[in-house]
Short mmCIF file of N, CA and C in Angstrom, two decimals:
data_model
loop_
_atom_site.label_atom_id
_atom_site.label_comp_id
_atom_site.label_asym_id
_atom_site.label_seq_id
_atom_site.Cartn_x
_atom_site.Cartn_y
_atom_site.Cartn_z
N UNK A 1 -78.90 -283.55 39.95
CA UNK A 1 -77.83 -282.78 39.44
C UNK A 1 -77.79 -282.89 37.93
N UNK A 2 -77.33 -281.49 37.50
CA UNK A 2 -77.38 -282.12 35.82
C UNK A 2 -76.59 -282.19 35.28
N UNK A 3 -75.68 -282.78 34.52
CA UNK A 3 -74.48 -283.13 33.53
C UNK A 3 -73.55 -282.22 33.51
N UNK A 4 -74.33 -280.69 33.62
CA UNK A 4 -72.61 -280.10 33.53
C UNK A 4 -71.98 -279.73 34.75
N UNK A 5 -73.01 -279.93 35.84
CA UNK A 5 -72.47 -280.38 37.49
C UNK A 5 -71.37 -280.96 37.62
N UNK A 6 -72.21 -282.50 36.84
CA UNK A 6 -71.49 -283.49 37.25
C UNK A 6 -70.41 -283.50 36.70
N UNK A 7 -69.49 -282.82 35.69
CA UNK A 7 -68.81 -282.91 34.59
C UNK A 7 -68.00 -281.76 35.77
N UNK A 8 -68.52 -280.76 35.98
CA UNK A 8 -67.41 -279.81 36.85
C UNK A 8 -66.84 -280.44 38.15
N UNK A 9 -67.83 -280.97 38.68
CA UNK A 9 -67.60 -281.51 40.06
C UNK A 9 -65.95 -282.61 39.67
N UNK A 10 -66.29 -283.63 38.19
CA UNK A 10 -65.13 -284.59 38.12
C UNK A 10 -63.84 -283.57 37.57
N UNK A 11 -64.28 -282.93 37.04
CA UNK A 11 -63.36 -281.84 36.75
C UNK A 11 -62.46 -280.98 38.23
N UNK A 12 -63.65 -280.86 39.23
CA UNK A 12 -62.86 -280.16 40.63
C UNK A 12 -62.07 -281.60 41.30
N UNK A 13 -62.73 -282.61 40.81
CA UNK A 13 -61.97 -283.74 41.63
C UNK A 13 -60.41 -283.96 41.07
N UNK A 14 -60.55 -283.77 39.54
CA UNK A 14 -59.06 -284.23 38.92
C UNK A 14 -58.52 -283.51 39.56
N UNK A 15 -58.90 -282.03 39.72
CA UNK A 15 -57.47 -280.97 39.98
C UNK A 15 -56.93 -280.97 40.95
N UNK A 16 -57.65 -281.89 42.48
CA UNK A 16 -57.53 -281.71 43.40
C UNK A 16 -56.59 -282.74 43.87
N UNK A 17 -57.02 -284.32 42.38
CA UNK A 17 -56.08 -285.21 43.04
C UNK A 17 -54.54 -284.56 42.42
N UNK A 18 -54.52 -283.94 41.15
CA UNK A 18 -53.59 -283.21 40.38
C UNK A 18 -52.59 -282.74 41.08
N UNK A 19 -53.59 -281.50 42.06
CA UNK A 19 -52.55 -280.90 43.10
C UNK A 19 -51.76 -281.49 44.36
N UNK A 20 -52.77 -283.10 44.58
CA UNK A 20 -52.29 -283.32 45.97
C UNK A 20 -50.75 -284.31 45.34
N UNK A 21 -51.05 -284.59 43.95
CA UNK A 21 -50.16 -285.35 43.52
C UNK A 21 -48.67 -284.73 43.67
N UNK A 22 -48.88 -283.26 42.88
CA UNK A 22 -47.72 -282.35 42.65
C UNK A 22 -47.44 -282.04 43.75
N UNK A 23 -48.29 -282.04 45.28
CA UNK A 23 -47.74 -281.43 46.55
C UNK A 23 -46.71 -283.22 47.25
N UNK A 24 -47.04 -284.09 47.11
CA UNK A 24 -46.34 -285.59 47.20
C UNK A 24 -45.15 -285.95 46.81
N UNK A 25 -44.96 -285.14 45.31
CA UNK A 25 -44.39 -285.49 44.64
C UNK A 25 -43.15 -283.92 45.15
N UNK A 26 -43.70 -282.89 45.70
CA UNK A 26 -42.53 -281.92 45.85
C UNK A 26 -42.16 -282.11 47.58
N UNK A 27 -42.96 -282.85 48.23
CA UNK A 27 -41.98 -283.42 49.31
C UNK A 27 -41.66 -284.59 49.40
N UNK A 28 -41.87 -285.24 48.42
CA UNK A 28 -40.50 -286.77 48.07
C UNK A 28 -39.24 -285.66 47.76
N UNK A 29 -39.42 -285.40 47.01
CA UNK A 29 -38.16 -283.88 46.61
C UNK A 29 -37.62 -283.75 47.37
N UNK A 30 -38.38 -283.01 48.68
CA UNK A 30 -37.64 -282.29 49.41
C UNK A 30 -36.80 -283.15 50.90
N UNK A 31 -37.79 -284.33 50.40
CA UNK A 31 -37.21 -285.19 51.59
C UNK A 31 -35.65 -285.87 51.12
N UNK A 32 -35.99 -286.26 50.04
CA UNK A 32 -34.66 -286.26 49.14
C UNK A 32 -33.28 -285.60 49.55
N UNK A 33 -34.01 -284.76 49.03
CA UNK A 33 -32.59 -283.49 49.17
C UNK A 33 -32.38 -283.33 50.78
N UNK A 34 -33.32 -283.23 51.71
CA UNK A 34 -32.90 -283.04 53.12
C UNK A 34 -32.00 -284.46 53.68
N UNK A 35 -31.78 -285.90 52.66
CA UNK A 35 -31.45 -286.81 53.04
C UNK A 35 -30.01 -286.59 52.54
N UNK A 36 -29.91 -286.07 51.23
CA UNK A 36 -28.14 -285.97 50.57
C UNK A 36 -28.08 -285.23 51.74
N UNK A 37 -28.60 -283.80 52.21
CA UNK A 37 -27.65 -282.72 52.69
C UNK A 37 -27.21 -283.26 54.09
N UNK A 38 -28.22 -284.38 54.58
CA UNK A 38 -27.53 -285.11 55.91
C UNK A 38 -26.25 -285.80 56.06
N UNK A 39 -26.60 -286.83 54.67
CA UNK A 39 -24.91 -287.44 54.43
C UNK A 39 -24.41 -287.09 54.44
N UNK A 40 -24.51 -286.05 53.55
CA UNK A 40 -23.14 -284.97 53.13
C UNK A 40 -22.41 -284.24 54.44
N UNK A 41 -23.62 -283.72 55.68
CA UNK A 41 -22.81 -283.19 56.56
C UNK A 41 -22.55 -284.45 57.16
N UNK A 42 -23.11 -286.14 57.74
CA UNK A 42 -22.26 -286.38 57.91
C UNK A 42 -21.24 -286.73 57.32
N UNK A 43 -20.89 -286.87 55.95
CA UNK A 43 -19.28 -287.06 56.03
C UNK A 43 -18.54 -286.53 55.92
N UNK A 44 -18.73 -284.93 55.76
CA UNK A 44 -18.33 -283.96 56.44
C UNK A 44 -17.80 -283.89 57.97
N UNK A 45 -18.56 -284.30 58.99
CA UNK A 45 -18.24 -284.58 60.21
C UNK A 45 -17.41 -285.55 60.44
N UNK A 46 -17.32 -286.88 59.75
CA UNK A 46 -16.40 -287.93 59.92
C UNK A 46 -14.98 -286.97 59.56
N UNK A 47 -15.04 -286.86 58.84
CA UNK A 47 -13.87 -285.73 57.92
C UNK A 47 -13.30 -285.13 58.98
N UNK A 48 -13.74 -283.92 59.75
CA UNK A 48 -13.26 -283.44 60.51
C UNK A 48 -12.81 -284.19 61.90
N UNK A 49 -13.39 -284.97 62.07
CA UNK A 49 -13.29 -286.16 63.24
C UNK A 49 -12.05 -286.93 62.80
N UNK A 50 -11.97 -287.19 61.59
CA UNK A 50 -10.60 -287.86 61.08
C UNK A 50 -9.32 -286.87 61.37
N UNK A 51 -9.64 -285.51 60.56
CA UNK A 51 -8.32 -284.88 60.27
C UNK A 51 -8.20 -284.24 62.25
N UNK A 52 -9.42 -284.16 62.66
CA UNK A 52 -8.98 -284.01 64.53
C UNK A 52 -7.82 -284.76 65.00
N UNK A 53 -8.53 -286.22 64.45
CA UNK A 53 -7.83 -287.47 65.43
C UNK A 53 -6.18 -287.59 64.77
N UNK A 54 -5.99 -287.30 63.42
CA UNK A 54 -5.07 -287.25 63.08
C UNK A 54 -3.89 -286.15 63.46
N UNK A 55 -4.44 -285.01 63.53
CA UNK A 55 -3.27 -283.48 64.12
C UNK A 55 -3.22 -284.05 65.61
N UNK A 56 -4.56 -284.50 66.29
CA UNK A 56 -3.82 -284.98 67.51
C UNK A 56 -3.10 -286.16 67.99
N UNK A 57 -2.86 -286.88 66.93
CA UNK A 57 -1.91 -288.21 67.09
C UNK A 57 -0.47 -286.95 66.56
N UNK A 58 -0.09 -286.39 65.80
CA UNK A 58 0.80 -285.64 65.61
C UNK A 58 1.21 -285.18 66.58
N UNK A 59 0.60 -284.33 66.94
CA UNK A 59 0.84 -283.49 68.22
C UNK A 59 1.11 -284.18 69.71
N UNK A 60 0.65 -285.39 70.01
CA UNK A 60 0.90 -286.15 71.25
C UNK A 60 2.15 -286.96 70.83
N UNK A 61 2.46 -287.05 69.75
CA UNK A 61 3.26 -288.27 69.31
C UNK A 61 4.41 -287.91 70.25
N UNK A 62 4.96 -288.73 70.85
CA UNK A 62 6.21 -288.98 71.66
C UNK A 62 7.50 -288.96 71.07
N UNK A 63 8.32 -288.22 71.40
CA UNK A 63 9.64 -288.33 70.60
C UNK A 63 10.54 -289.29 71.15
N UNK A 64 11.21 -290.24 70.50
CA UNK A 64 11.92 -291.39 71.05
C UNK A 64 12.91 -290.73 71.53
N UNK A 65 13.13 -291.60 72.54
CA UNK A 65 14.36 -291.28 73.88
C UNK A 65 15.58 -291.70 73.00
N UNK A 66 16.54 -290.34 72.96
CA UNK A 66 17.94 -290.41 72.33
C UNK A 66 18.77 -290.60 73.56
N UNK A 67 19.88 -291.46 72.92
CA UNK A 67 21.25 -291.65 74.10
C UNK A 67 21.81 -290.76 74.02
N UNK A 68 21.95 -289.82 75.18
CA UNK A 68 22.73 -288.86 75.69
C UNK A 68 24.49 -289.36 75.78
N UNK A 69 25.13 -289.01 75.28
CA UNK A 69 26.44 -289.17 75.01
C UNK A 69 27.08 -288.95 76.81
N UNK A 70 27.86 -289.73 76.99
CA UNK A 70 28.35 -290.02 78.34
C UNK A 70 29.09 -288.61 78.57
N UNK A 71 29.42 -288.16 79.62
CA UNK A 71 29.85 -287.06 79.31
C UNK A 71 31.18 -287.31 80.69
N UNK A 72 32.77 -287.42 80.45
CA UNK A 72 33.14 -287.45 81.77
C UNK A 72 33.31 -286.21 82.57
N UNK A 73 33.98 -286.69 83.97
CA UNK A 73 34.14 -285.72 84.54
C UNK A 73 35.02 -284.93 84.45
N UNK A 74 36.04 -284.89 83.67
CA UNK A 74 36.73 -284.12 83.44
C UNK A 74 36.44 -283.41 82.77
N UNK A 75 35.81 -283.63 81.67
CA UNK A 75 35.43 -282.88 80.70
C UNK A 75 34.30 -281.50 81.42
N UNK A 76 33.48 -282.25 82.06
CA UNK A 76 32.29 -281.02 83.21
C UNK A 76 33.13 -280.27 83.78
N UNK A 77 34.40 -280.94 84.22
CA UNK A 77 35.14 -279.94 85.05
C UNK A 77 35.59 -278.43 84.45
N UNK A 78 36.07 -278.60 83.00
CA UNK A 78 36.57 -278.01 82.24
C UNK A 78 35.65 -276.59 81.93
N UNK A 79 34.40 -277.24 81.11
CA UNK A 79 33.41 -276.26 80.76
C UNK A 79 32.69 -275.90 82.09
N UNK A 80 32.92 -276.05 83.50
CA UNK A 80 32.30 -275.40 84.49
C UNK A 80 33.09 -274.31 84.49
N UNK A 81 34.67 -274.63 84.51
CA UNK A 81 35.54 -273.49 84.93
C UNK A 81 35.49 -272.54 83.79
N UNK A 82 35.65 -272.99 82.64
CA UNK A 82 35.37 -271.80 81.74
C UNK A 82 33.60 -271.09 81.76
N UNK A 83 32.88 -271.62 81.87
CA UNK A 83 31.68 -270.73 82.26
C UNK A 83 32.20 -269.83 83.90
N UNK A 84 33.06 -269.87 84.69
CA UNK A 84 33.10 -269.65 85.65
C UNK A 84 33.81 -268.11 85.42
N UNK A 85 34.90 -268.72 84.72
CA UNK A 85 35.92 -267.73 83.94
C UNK A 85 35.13 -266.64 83.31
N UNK A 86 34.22 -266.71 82.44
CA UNK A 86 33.09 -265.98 81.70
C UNK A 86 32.56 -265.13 82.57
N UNK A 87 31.58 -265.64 83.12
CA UNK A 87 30.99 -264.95 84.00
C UNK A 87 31.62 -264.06 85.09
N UNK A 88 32.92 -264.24 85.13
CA UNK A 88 33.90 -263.13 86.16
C UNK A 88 34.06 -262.24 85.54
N UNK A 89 34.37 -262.54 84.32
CA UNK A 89 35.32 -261.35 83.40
C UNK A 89 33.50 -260.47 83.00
N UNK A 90 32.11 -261.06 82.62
CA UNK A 90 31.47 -259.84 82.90
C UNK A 90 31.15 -259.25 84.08
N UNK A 91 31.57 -260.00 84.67
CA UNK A 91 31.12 -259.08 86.15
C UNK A 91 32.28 -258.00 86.52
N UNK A 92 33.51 -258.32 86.15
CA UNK A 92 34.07 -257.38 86.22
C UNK A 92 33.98 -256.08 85.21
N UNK A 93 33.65 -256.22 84.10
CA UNK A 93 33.35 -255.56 83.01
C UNK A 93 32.37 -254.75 83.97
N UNK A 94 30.74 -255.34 84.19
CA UNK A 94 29.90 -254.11 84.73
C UNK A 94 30.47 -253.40 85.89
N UNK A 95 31.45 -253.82 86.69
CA UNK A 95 31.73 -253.59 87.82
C UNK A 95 32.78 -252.31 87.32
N UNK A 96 33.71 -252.10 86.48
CA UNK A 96 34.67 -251.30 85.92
C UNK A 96 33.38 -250.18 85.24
N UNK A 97 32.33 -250.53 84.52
CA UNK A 97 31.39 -249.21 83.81
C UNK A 97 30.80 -248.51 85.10
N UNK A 98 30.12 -249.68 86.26
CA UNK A 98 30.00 -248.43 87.07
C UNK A 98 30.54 -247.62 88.04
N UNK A 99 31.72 -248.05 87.49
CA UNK A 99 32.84 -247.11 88.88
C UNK A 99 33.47 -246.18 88.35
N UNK A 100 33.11 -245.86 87.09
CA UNK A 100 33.48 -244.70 86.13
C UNK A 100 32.79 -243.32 86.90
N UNK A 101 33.96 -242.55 86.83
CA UNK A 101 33.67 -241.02 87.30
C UNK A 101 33.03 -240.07 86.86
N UNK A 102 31.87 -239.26 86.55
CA UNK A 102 31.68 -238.21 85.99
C UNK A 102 30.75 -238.74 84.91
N UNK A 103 30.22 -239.85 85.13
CA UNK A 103 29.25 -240.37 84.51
C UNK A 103 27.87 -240.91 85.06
N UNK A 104 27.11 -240.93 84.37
CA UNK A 104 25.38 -241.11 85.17
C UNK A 104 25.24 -242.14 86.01
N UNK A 105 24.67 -242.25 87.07
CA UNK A 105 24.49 -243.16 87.80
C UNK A 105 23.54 -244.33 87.37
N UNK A 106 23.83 -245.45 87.33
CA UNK A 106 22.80 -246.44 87.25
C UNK A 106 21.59 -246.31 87.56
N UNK A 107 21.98 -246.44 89.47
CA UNK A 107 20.77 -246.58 89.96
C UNK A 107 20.06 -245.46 89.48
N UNK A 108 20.41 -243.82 89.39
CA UNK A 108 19.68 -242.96 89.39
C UNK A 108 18.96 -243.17 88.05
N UNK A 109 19.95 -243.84 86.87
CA UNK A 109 19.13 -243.87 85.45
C UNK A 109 17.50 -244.80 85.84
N UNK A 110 18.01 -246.13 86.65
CA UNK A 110 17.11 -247.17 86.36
C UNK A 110 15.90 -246.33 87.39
N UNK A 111 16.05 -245.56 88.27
CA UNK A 111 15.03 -244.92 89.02
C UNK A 111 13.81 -243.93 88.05
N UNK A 112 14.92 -242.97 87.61
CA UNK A 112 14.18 -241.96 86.40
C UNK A 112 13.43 -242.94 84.90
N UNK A 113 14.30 -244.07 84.84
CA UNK A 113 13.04 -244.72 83.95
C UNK A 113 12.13 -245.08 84.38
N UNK A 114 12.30 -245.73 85.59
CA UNK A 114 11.12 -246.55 86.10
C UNK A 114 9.46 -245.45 86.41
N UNK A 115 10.58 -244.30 87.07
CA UNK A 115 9.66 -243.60 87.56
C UNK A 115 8.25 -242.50 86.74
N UNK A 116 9.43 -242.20 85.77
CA UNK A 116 9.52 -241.08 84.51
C UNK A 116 8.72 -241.60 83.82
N UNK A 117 8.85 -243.04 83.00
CA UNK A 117 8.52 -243.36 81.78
C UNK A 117 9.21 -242.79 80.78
N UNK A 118 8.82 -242.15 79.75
CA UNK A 118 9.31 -242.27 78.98
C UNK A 118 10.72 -240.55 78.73
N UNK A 119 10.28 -239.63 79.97
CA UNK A 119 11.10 -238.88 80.07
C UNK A 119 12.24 -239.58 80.96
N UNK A 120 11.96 -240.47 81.94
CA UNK A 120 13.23 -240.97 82.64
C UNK A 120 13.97 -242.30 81.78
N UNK A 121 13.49 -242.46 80.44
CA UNK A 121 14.03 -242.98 79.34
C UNK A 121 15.19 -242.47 78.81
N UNK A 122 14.79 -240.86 78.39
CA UNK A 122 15.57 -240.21 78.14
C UNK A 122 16.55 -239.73 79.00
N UNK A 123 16.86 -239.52 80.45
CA UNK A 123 17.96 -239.23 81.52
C UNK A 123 18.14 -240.80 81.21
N UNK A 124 17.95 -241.15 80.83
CA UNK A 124 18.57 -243.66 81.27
C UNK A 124 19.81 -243.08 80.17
N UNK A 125 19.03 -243.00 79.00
CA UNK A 125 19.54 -243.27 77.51
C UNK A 125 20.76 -242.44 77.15
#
């Protein structure tokens, strides 16, 4: 071989260790960076695993048992009869609207809505 062979040949060798260097050296790089972006999601994931565990300690949290104030019986007696009282006086109320004369029938309104839609709305209304 003659000298300027040999001179190209060390010349094809540098470039080759050159390139394998720069290809070593760009996946240390990349291994790098694929190692932050792991941490990062996990602590990202802890993160969300935290703020989970936390809304669901919120959300399960138990509300302490309050003392219900004694209530006597007289007193139940009282507010039964006036809810009792209430509830007569509307029942008599609907009972007086539909016994009115010369006015639409209930049932026939609640029939024509049901039936009608939105024209037996209008005979209801």
């Amino acid at each position: 071989m003659s000298e300027d062979d040999r001179a190209l040949m060390e010349r094809l060798a540098a470039l080759e260790a050159e390139v394998k260097s720069d290809a070593d050296a760009q996946r240390a790089r990349k291994e790098l960076a694929l190692q932050k972006v792991r941490e990062h999601q996990a602590e990202a994931q802890a993160e969300r695993q935290a703020l989970s565990a936390r809304q669901a300690e919120l959300v399960t949290r138990k509300k302490r048992p309050t003392a219900e104030p004694v209530v006597e019986e007289d007193e139940e007696r009282g507010s039964d009869l006036g809810g009792a009282l209430a509830l007569a006086r509307k029942a008599n109320d609907v009972k007086n609207e539909l016994a009115k004369k010369g006015e639409k029938s209930w049932i026939k309104s609640g029939i024509a809505s049901m039936l009608l839609g939105p024209l037996g709305w209008l005979y209801a209304g």
